[in-house]
Amino acid sequence: MARHSEEDAGMAKAPPAARQRKKKPKENKTRTVHANILHDCAKGDENPNRHYANNKIKTTKYTVLSFLPKNLFEQFHRFANVYFVFIALLNFVPVVNAFQPELALAPVVFILSVTAIKDLWEDYRRHRSDKEINHMDCLVYSRAERRYVEKYWKEVRVGDFIRLRCNEILPADVLLLSSSDPDRLCHIETATLDGETNLKQRQVVRSFYDLDCEFDPLKYNSIIECEKPNNDLNRFRGYIIHRSGRRDALYKENLLLRGCTIRNTEEAVGIVIYAGHETKAMLNNNGPRYKRSKLERQMNVDVFWCVIILLVMCLFAAVGHGLWMFQYGDNRPVFDVLSPEGTNLSPIMSAIYLFLTMIIVFQVLIPISLFVSIEIVKICQVYFIHQDMDLYDEETDSHLQCRALNITEDLGQMQYIFSDKTGTLTENKMVFRRCTVAGVEYSHDANARRLAMYQEMDSEEEESMSHGGTLPRRDSVTSHQSARVVLRSQSTKSHRRTGSRAEAKREKDITPDPKLLDKVNDCSSQMDFMRFHSQPMSQLPSDLSDIIDFFIALTICNTVVVSSPNQPRHKVTLTCSGQKHQFGQTSVRSERDCLWTGPSSSLITNRSSNKGCSSLLSSPSAESTLTKLHEEQPSGGLEQAFSPIPPSYDGKTSWNLDEGELRYEAESPDEAALVYAARAYKCSLVGRLPDQVIVELPHLGKLSFELLHTLGFDSTRKRMSVVVRHPLTDQITVYTKGADSVIMDLIKPPDTGRKTLKKIVCRTQHYLNLYAADGLRTLCIAKKILSKEEYACWLQRHLAAETAIQGREELLFESALQLETNLHLLGATGIEDRLQDGVPETIASLRKAGLQIWVLTGDKQETAVNIAYACKLLDPEEELLTLNADSQEACALLLEESLHYIQSTPFLVHRLGLVIDGRTLAYALDKSLEDKFLAVARSCRSVLCCRSTPLQKSMVVKLVRNKLKVMTLAIGDGANDVSMIQVADVGVGISGQEGMQAVMASDFALPRFRYLQKLLLVHGHWCYSRLANMILYFFYKNAMFVALIFWYQFYCGFSGSAMIDQWYLIFFNLMFSAFPQLITGTLDKDVSAETLQQLPQLYVNGQNSEEYKPYMFWMNMIDAFYQSLVCFFIPYFAYADSDVDLFTWGTPITTLALFTILLHLGTETKTWTWMNWMSIAFSIALFFTVALCYNASCPACYSPSNPYWTMQRLLQEPLFYLLCFITPIAALLPRFFYRACQGTLFPSPVQLGRQLDKLPADIRRNILSLSRVKVGSPLCPKLPFLSLAKASPKGYYKKDGRSVSGSKQGPLLQTDEAKRSPLQPTDSDMHLSDLYTPAPSEVDTLPYTKDNPALSGELQTSSAADSEHLNKTIEPSDVNLSSCVTSTPLPAQADSVQLSMPPDGASQCVRYTRNSEERLKSEHAVSSAHRTEPPTERPLQAASFSLN
Amino acid sequence: MVKQESESANRPDNTAFTQQRLPAWQPILSAGIVIPGFVLIGLAFIGIGVALLVTSRSIQVLELDYTGDSNGSPCSSCSQSDIANCKCSLNFTLTTLFQGPVFFYYGLSNYFQNYRRYGASKDDNQLYGDLSSFTSPSSSCSPYNYDSSKKPIVPCGSIANSMFNDTFTLTRTVSGTTNNVTLDGKGIAWWTDYNIKYRNPSVTPLKNAFNGTVKPINWAKPAYELDASDRSNNGFVNQDFLVWMRRAALPNFRKLYRRIDASGDYQKGLPAGNYTIDITYNYPVRAFNGAKKIVFSNVSWMGGSNEFLGIAYLVIGSLCVVMSVVMLIVYAKFKFPDEE
């Protein structure tokens, strides 16, 4: 899976090298790197590498000088900022100004400076970290001093030679030229780059491979030609040209990437290829993504409406003012002010001026602080999500990461979830379960029992964990006996962490099947015997040789690296203790090997004398090998091979070949699982070098396989191969491991005579199907023996392909294809990928929450379906609609049929599950069919897409998102999910086994799948409802405040005069009313976390946007206008016809508005913590403090209002307090009344959830447990809200599926069909034969005759009889693999409708099975129908489904 | 132990705040809270409303319009002509004692002192006694900052220019003899206006400060001669000027003119009898359909006569009670059977 992902990563990524800074003078596709030391004297322009970026990095956006202009420029990209600056500037125009111009600037300056300070701080942090990184040390070769000298990272240039020591971080992308490692390897850890913790091997460039002495930079005189910098971590192509003119290809295996850490290697030397910003790590470093949430989009619409309202109000005032002026005519009143020139302004002109003035006065309506407030609230929400203990995984010490800061509220509005399977729903911890070798199945029952025991312990553990505290952790697992106790304490915690022992134990510990173990022993002892007697190995019985080959293939056909557990970062080398090891490498090669090869002549020396084909054991003459082996034998002995603890002769170095001690670091977990499995059969991988693999076999001891080639795994080939020289037979052997669907096609067609082979293939396929049905991941193992000539021929082509720069991938692919044909099937394995904790529960509750869950997986159909059952994605009560087609037309027909079926049985809609495979999906995603596909998929409760490619995954997500206009969430863990994650509205990455690519692309990264439940149901719900309420409140607040001034215009001749002082007007939003809403927006909880999780139905609230519907904006506006009317007219009448002056009247109105607004917030606040109280108290205190200070500060300032001592006087007036009592109450009375009534009469589910929260804990638990059993059942009328759940139409679970679909719907359906058929003559073309009714169905044009319940019993018997008959007639020679499906009963699988297309696409069948027993029978019926009826007699025959 | 700590370096803080488990009060609008709450608020409001209404009823107000736009009214001749200092008089009779202290207001209606450009048309610094603003008034006064001969106007601006300049004297006719009712013009403006916000320049005599300036166009007398009777009541601290400069909030307003001096016969207020107000009619209001009136009023603890607030309290209070009753019915009908 991992490698699969790696290959796909390229696709998902942005086009490479988009950020390339400098362009070379001549534009070509490569970069040429010369060694700098050759040009040290030639400074400046002469240096051929001068055009390349140096290693100094600068990730800051601004410099001291450029900060202000650049930051302002960026901020003005936000339209709102431009608008507010425009308004502030408008104030400087005397004709239209409304406020003191400087004062009017205050808010916009405040907002801009807050953002600027935030940006500045971020940039400063970047600057500091840049500086730190730039000043790290590394060793660079200096020509002058003829040694490596310490230099800062920033001084490193392209073409420099640098020396790297163990555990050092790479400063730049370096081409590896030399390594202290005897195998010319260098191990690196790429965790910082992709998060993968396993070590990766890097190789010294081939031409420097055989240097005996230390690499001398002075002697280097080659030129490197390579690609331009790009961001693809997994690609590096180029070649090195030596002085001699020889060219050597360079691969990604030669390149050490910046940011990686050198491990296991004492010293390495390399030349810098890419530096600084051109390194792959930096090119991959793109900042967080900006997405706009649904809520924000909706909000922007309403901001737009606010603008319209503003304009209407301004226009109204302008017209009013014009008319007001007009009524006076030429006879100007004494209070009129002439224009500065002393003339009368015409009413029209003054109306136009007034329009602009009004825009300034009413500017508050467009909430300037809204954007800032939303940002603050979102940051707080992100903080809280980060801090949630429940989303923290103790195992990996990781918590949820929010990578996109501005879409938290989208989490509360999801409608569709697209999930990857492997690693997301499952652990991606592979456990070897079963295998088939040479057609014989080894069930590994003991192993299964052991695993079951773990499982049991897990659940026990969880129980005890939930009741009590944590059990003490113990560390070492020494024996199986003590493991039990320790496992109990650890297994629950340690499912994922690679270092976690208990989990590792589960994977590594395989109880071998005794039968198979015997055979292996048998076989190897025979081989040993034969080797001893120099007999050719080909005399071995084929089944035995298959067995041993099978295990050899498991052991070597991979890229697993061996390391010791104590220091997992240190490679286990096959060297003797004589060699100096600075970093405590553990030598695992047994002493006897050393003794036998001689203390100084280790493998390296041997190899260096015999470069290219370096195996010790396969040295040129087989004879000598055998002699050596013979010599070896006495010292080792048979017993030793089996003894659990090998003898250790030296006290200082304890080499334990004990199985528990070797650790395998694999790129994908299934590889490791297979290696561990092989080790259980004593075929253990001991070491891996670039050109050889050392394997220890029982009786035979260590064998070194010369590794000629490794053809890595990729998602198109779906297999990997190794080409080795077999040390015993000296044959060139290809071992291939891959997906069964691919391998089976590559198996050599069995010769006509050899029935056994056919039988083996058939049986293996049979078992493969069984495995798949059990939800196991299947792999086929095959081998092929090449003759020397064949190999030479292939090698030539392959080498040519390897060195090509253009089209290398295609050539390599073809070359691999040539090799991997005519294989000999060895066997197959079944690996279990355990479900993650809590996946079924999570899926169940997410589904209850109204979320549609689609699983998109690359796995094969059977595996996927079974995992889907296991994780409750598919329900046993559900009918399964399986779509398999292999042509566009077939797919169209299938979709048509399914649609008919769905439409004709509307009651079944919610009980359908859809399974579709990748090929059919490709057709279904076609423009012409996508609508139909969606129509079918929509009516299914769950959808499962198998065998889908990463591209298809993203296409499906895109299709659903765009066509259905729904909110989509994609969750995945591997690189193959990246495109899907990027397309979805919210992308969630699982930070698990498969590296960080998914996490890097995601908006949120979770440690485990089950955390999705709390993330969505609790945090999503909260974030959404908080933010929605806050936005609505903002609109309300501003409208309410502005409307006060608007009403006043009727009493001041529409002159733009405001009774609210300019200070209050400007700072009201910014200061007085800002804090409480921020607190409420961050902390308010409408329903407690527990209730939200127990009642997932409450999530529907966010899905339907119930907190913030478009009409709510208008309701809020109306409420705002009503409240402002109250706040305006109560003081108006209270002071009518009195001697009150403008601000003595306006200040109470401001105060009242503040109280009303705060009280309004109070009615909307659901939880009152001390922070809410504090914030409200603070707001009021702040207002009065500011007012009192302001009104006392300067008697002659603040023109034109100058409200000196107003507030002080007001506080002495009883009338002021009387107003303060009545107005907020009167203003909020309707809202309060509405809330109270609505909460009682028709409470929303959320309100009921709150009521539930208030109940005592035990009663609540009772109600909830009740509700879980009977969701929506009429038996619990007390909880009407439970029936609001979408997905649970009443009575479905109560009735037998048959009685619904069969007896009731049947006749109705038939009449429907009958009516329809004449209208649609095409129907008759589409004969659908029913499997339950063999003969009559052909006459019957009705597709679903199984609806006739009377027939069904009889039919069952007949089909049963058929199947019996069939069992007898099956011949082993029958290669029709589908007929082998006489599988074990599927776990609780019941109804299934299977629509499938035979390969020719000419005919089709609808299979409809009722329950598990029938299903089994019907499967036979498929085959029987197929076989017994001659195809010619059935123009449209029922074809068997073929899944493979 | 160290290892343990470093292992869980990312572990979030388990505090009530970070885990969003702060203790909180979660009010739910249930019958138990809402109905008693509404009843309580309602009753309290009704109580306050009754008290306010009773207080308001006890306040006596006498309003006399003297605009003179109808022919029968005594000042109609003055309102028609543009003669300066046109005199007219109003008679009224009090049948009962007008409880003191009695305030004497003049009222204007349809007069937009809250007009935006009018409100800005003043120079606060000038009024604060800043001599530099005397010679160069702020541009906010424009076009009332300089006269046609470019001399600065002091006090500048439209507000000052439009100052109300009708004057009134009140006489009481007791058994044929007419005697003046003493009107107290002190302390009718805000204390802070008189003492802090408005200041005369500290030049003696005050007249000198105004050298080189002209009086506002509409004014008959310069600012330093506003009150001939009281030297200290001149310039910017003239009480009538201060009252005028405090702009009214609404287009129909009254401004305090004088208080009835509570001495002699008038200790308890205005006794019953026949009164005459002699008006010097200067201020034109008919151009903008305005009206002028004279108002006598006494005050209570809650200010002037205003029945509205009392009624509002009564209405809102009874609304609360009605709502609680409605809710009680609703609860009784829909909720209680279920809750059993």
PDB file of N, CA and C in Angstrom, chain A residues 574-626:
ATOM      1  N   LEU A 574      26.301  -7.058   8.650  1.00  0.00           N
ATOM      2  CA  LEU A 574      26.831  -8.420   8.635  1.00  0.00           C
ATOM      3  C   LEU A 574      28.343  -8.369   8.716  1.00  0.00           C
ATOM      4  N   THR A 575      28.790  -7.770   9.727  1.00  0.00           N
ATOM      5  CA  THR A 575      30.231  -7.679   9.863  1.00  0.00           C
ATOM      6  C   THR A 575      30.635  -8.266  11.195  1.00  0.00           C
ATOM      7  N   CYS A 576      31.909  -8.431  11.336  1.00  0.00           N
ATOM      8  CA  CYS A 576      32.380  -9.049  12.557  1.00  0.00           C
ATOM      9  C   CYS A 576      32.706  -8.000  13.595  1.00  0.00           C
ATOM     10  N   SER A 577      32.951  -8.513  14.769  1.00  0.00           N
ATOM     11  CA  SER A 577      33.230  -7.604  15.868  1.00  0.00           C
ATOM     12  C   SER A 577      34.567  -6.907  15.686  1.00  0.00           C
ATOM     13  N   GLY A 578      35.357  -7.449  14.800  1.00  0.00           N
ATOM     14  CA  GLY A 578      36.666  -6.853  14.600  1.00  0.00           C
ATOM     15  C   GLY A 578      36.566  -5.415  14.104  1.00  0.00           C
ATOM     16  N   GLN A 579      35.524  -5.154  13.389  1.00  0.00           N
ATOM     17  CA  GLN A 579      35.419  -3.813  12.825  1.00  0.00           C
ATOM     18  C   GLN A 579      34.985  -2.799  13.886  1.00  0.00           C
ATOM     19  N   LYS A 580      35.442  -1.617  13.707  1.00  0.00           N
ATOM     20  CA  LYS A 580      35.140  -0.587  14.690  1.00  0.00           C
ATOM     21  C   LYS A 580      33.739  -0.035  14.432  1.00  0.00           C
ATOM     22  N   HIS A 581      32.976   0.033  15.486  1.00  0.00           N
ATOM     23  CA  HIS A 581      31.634   0.601  15.321  1.00  0.00           C
ATOM     24  C   HIS A 581      31.405   1.690  16.320  1.00  0.00           C
ATOM     25  N   GLN A 582      31.334   2.865  15.801  1.00  0.00           N
ATOM     26  CA  GLN A 582      31.207   4.001  16.690  1.00  0.00           C
ATOM     27  C   GLN A 582      29.822   4.057  17.329  1.00  0.00           C
ATOM     28  N   PHE A 583      28.853   3.659  16.602  1.00  0.00           N
ATOM     29  CA  PHE A 583      27.493   3.889  17.087  1.00  0.00           C
ATOM     30  C   PHE A 583      26.817   2.619  17.565  1.00  0.00           C
ATOM     31  N   GLY A 584      27.662   1.727  18.005  1.00  0.00           N
ATOM     32  CA  GLY A 584      27.113   0.558  18.657  1.00  0.00           C
ATOM     33  C   GLY A 584      26.256  -0.302  17.781  1.00  0.00           C
ATOM     34  N   GLN A 585      26.696  -0.510  16.593  1.00  0.00           N
ATOM     35  CA  GLN A 585      25.930  -1.395  15.733  1.00  0.00           C
ATOM     36  C   GLN A 585      26.010  -2.805  16.294  1.00  0.00           C
ATOM     37  N   THR A 586      24.971  -3.464  16.180  1.00  0.00           N
ATOM     38  CA  THR A 586      24.952  -4.805  16.710  1.00  0.00           C
ATOM     39  C   THR A 586      25.273  -5.782  15.594  1.00  0.00           C
ATOM     40  N   SER A 587      26.240  -6.504  15.832  1.00  0.00           N
ATOM     41  CA  SER A 587      26.585  -7.472  14.823  1.00  0.00           C
ATOM     42  C   SER A 587      25.771  -8.730  15.044  1.00  0.00           C
ATOM     43  N   VAL A 588      25.117  -9.135  14.029  1.00  0.00           N
ATOM     44  CA  VAL A 588      24.266 -10.306  14.213  1.00  0.00           C
ATOM     45  C   VAL A 588      24.804 -11.522  13.496  1.00  0.00           C
ATOM     46  N   ARG A 589      25.816 -11.283  12.818  1.00  0.00           N
ATOM     47  CA  ARG A 589      26.352 -12.442  12.138  1.00  0.00           C
ATOM     48  C   ARG A 589      27.000 -13.326  13.185  1.00  0.00           C
ATOM     49  N   SER A 590      26.688 -14.537  13.131  1.00  0.00           N
ATOM     50  CA  SER A 590      27.172 -15.379  14.226  1.00  0.00           C
ATOM     51  C   SER A 590      28.674 -15.562  14.129  1.00  0.00           C
ATOM     52  N   GLU A 591      29.194 -15.857  15.239  1.00  0.00           N
ATOM     53  CA  GLU A 591      30.643 -15.958  15.350  1.00  0.00           C
ATOM     54  C   GLU A 591      31.198 -16.995  14.385  1.00  0.00           C
ATOM     55  N   ARG A 592      30.430 -18.028  14.231  1.00  0.00           N
ATOM     56  CA  ARG A 592      30.959 -19.107  13.397  1.00  0.00           C
ATOM     57  C   ARG A 592      31.203 -18.635  11.972  1.00  0.00           C
ATOM     58  N   ASP A 593      30.353 -17.719  11.520  1.00  0.00           N
ATOM     59  CA  ASP A 593      30.569 -17.182  10.180  1.00  0.00           C
ATOM     60  C   ASP A 593      31.901 -16.468  10.107  1.00  0.00           C
ATOM     61  N   CYS A 594      32.142 -15.766  11.145  1.00  0.00           N
ATOM     62  CA  CYS A 594      33.381 -15.011  11.159  1.00  0.00           C
ATOM     63  C   CYS A 594      34.575 -15.948  11.177  1.00  0.00           C
ATOM     64  N   LEU A 595      34.412 -16.919  11.999  1.00  0.00           N
ATOM     65  CA  LEU A 595      35.508 -17.862  12.097  1.00  0.00           C
ATOM     66  C   LEU A 595      35.750 -18.531  10.765  1.00  0.00           C
ATOM     67  N   TRP A 596      34.628 -18.762  10.158  1.00  0.00           N
ATOM     68  CA  TRP A 596      34.711 -19.549   8.938  1.00  0.00           C
ATOM     69  C   TRP A 596      35.248 -18.711   7.782  1.00  0.00           C
ATOM     70  N   THR A 597      34.847 -17.485   7.694  1.00  0.00           N
ATOM     71  CA  THR A 597      35.372 -16.685   6.586  1.00  0.00           C
ATOM     72  C   THR A 597      36.701 -16.027   6.940  1.00  0.00           C
ATOM     73  N   GLY A 598      37.056 -16.191   8.145  1.00  0.00           N
ATOM     74  CA  GLY A 598      38.287 -15.525   8.558  1.00  0.00           C
ATOM     75  C   GLY A 598      37.972 -14.158   9.100  1.00  0.00           C
ATOM     76  N   PRO A 599      38.654 -13.749  10.115  1.00  0.00           N
ATOM     77  CA  PRO A 599      38.288 -12.520  10.825  1.00  0.00           C
ATOM     78  C   PRO A 599      38.308 -11.281   9.956  1.00  0.00           C
ATOM     79  N   SER A 600      39.188 -11.197   9.040  1.00  0.00           N
ATOM     80  CA  SER A 600      39.255  -9.944   8.280  1.00  0.00           C
ATOM     81  C   SER A 600      38.531 -10.036   6.951  1.00  0.00           C
ATOM     82  N   SER A 601      38.323 -11.213   6.487  1.00  0.00           N
ATOM     83  CA  SER A 601      37.695 -11.324   5.169  1.00  0.00           C
ATOM     84  C   SER A 601      36.189 -11.407   5.328  1.00  0.00           C
ATOM     85  N   SER A 602      35.634 -10.305   5.551  1.00  0.00           N
ATOM     86  CA  SER A 602      34.168 -10.266   5.653  1.00  0.00           C
ATOM     87  C   SER A 602      33.594 -10.216   4.249  1.00  0.00           C
ATOM     88  N   LEU A 603      32.358 -10.090   4.196  1.00  0.00           N
ATOM     89  CA  LEU A 603      31.677 -10.070   2.901  1.00  0.00           C
ATOM     90  C   LEU A 603      32.186  -8.965   1.994  1.00  0.00           C
ATOM     91  N   ILE A 604      32.592  -7.907   2.634  1.00  0.00           N
ATOM     92  CA  ILE A 604      32.975  -6.755   1.826  1.00  0.00           C
ATOM     93  C   ILE A 604      34.208  -7.051   1.004  1.00  0.00           C
ATOM     94  N   THR A 605      35.178  -7.578   1.686  1.00  0.00           N
ATOM     95  CA  THR A 605      36.408  -7.851   0.964  1.00  0.00           C
ATOM     96  C   THR A 605      36.139  -8.835  -0.144  1.00  0.00           C
ATOM     97  N   ASN A 606      35.338  -9.788   0.215  1.00  0.00           N
ATOM     98  CA  ASN A 606      34.989 -10.774  -0.776  1.00  0.00           C
ATOM     99  C   ASN A 606      34.335 -10.107  -1.969  1.00  0.00           C
ATOM    100  N   ARG A 607      33.445  -9.229  -1.658  1.00  0.00           N
ATOM    101  CA  ARG A 607      32.716  -8.622  -2.732  1.00  0.00           C
ATOM    102  C   ARG A 607      33.571  -7.683  -3.561  1.00  0.00           C
ATOM    103  N   SER A 608      34.409  -6.983  -2.859  1.00  0.00           N
ATOM    104  CA  SER A 608      35.178  -5.994  -3.616  1.00  0.00           C
ATOM    105  C   SER A 608      36.133  -6.674  -4.596  1.00  0.00           C
ATOM    106  N   SER A 609      36.480  -7.876  -4.286  1.00  0.00           N
ATOM    107  CA  SER A 609      37.301  -8.566  -5.253  1.00  0.00           C
ATOM    108  C   SER A 609      36.463  -9.119  -6.383  1.00  0.00           C
ATOM    109  N   ASN A 610      35.197  -9.152  -6.135  1.00  0.00           N
ATOM    110  CA  ASN A 610      34.319  -9.829  -7.070  1.00  0.00           C
ATOM    111  C   ASN A 610      33.103  -8.940  -7.306  1.00  0.00           C
ATOM    112  N   LYS A 611      33.377  -7.752  -7.727  1.00  0.00           N
ATOM    113  CA  LYS A 611      32.306  -6.757  -7.731  1.00  0.00           C
ATOM    114  C   LYS A 611      31.232  -7.078  -8.767  1.00  0.00           C
ATOM    115  N   GLY A 612      30.125  -6.583  -8.504  1.00  0.00           N
ATOM    116  CA  GLY A 612      29.008  -6.831  -9.422  1.00  0.00           C
ATOM    117  C   GLY A 612      28.199  -8.015  -8.944  1.00  0.00           C
ATOM    118  N   CYS A 613      28.798  -9.158  -8.942  1.00  0.00           N
ATOM    119  CA  CYS A 613      28.063 -10.292  -8.410  1.00  0.00           C
ATOM    120  C   CYS A 613      28.825 -10.747  -7.180  1.00  0.00           C
ATOM    121  N   SER A 614      28.336 -10.387  -6.071  1.00  0.00           N
ATOM    122  CA  SER A 614      29.210 -10.361  -4.909  1.00  0.00           C
ATOM    123  C   SER A 614      28.884 -11.408  -3.862  1.00  0.00           C
ATOM    124  N   SER A 615      27.966 -12.232  -4.151  1.00  0.00           N
ATOM    125  CA  SER A 615      27.577 -13.150  -3.097  1.00  0.00           C
ATOM    126  C   SER A 615      28.725 -14.079  -2.736  1.00  0.00           C
ATOM    127  N   LEU A 616      28.864 -14.174  -1.472  1.00  0.00           N
ATOM    128  CA  LEU A 616      29.897 -15.075  -0.980  1.00  0.00           C
ATOM    129  C   LEU A 616      29.580 -16.512  -1.361  1.00  0.00           C
ATOM    130  N   LEU A 617      28.330 -16.829  -1.178  1.00  0.00           N
ATOM    131  CA  LEU A 617      27.958 -18.222  -1.351  1.00  0.00           C
ATOM    132  C   LEU A 617      27.795 -18.601  -2.813  1.00  0.00           C
ATOM    133  N   SER A 618      27.609 -17.605  -3.624  1.00  0.00           N
ATOM    134  CA  SER A 618      27.447 -17.940  -5.031  1.00  0.00           C
ATOM    135  C   SER A 618      28.676 -17.509  -5.809  1.00  0.00           C
ATOM    136  N   SER A 619      29.761 -17.715  -5.226  1.00  0.00           N
ATOM    137  CA  SER A 619      31.006 -17.400  -5.930  1.00  0.00           C
ATOM    138  C   SER A 619      31.143 -18.322  -7.138  1.00  0.00           C
ATOM    139  N   PRO A 620      31.922 -17.887  -8.088  1.00  0.00           N
ATOM    140  CA  PRO A 620      31.903 -18.514  -9.405  1.00  0.00           C
ATOM    141  C   PRO A 620      31.795 -20.041  -9.406  1.00  0.00           C
ATOM    142  N   SER A 621      32.572 -20.663  -8.669  1.00  0.00           N
ATOM    143  CA  SER A 621      32.469 -22.123  -8.776  1.00  0.00           C
ATOM    144  C   SER A 621      31.562 -22.682  -7.704  1.00  0.00           C
ATOM    145  N   ALA A 622      30.614 -23.383  -8.146  1.00  0.00           N
ATOM    146  CA  ALA A 622      29.655 -23.966  -7.219  1.00  0.00           C
ATOM    147  C   ALA A 622      30.345 -24.956  -6.289  1.00  0.00           C
ATOM    148  N   GLU A 623      31.343 -25.524  -6.814  1.00  0.00           N
ATOM    149  CA  GLU A 623      32.069 -26.519  -6.035  1.00  0.00           C
ATOM    150  C   GLU A 623      32.643 -25.899  -4.758  1.00  0.00           C
ATOM    151  N   SER A 624      33.344 -24.815  -5.010  1.00  0.00           N
ATOM    152  CA  SER A 624      33.988 -24.191  -3.863  1.00  0.00           C
ATOM    153  C   SER A 624      32.946 -23.745  -2.841  1.00  0.00           C
ATOM    154  N   THR A 625      31.814 -23.278  -3.356  1.00  0.00           N
ATOM    155  CA  THR A 625      30.760 -22.881  -2.432  1.00  0.00           C
ATOM    156  C   THR A 625      30.378 -24.054  -1.558  1.00  0.00           C
ATOM    157  N   LEU A 626      30.221 -25.127  -2.228  1.00  0.00           N
ATOM    158  CA  LEU A 626      29.779 -26.291  -1.479  1.00  0.00           C
ATOM    159  C   LEU A 626      30.818 -26.730  -0.467  1.00  0.00           C
TER     160      LEU A 626
END
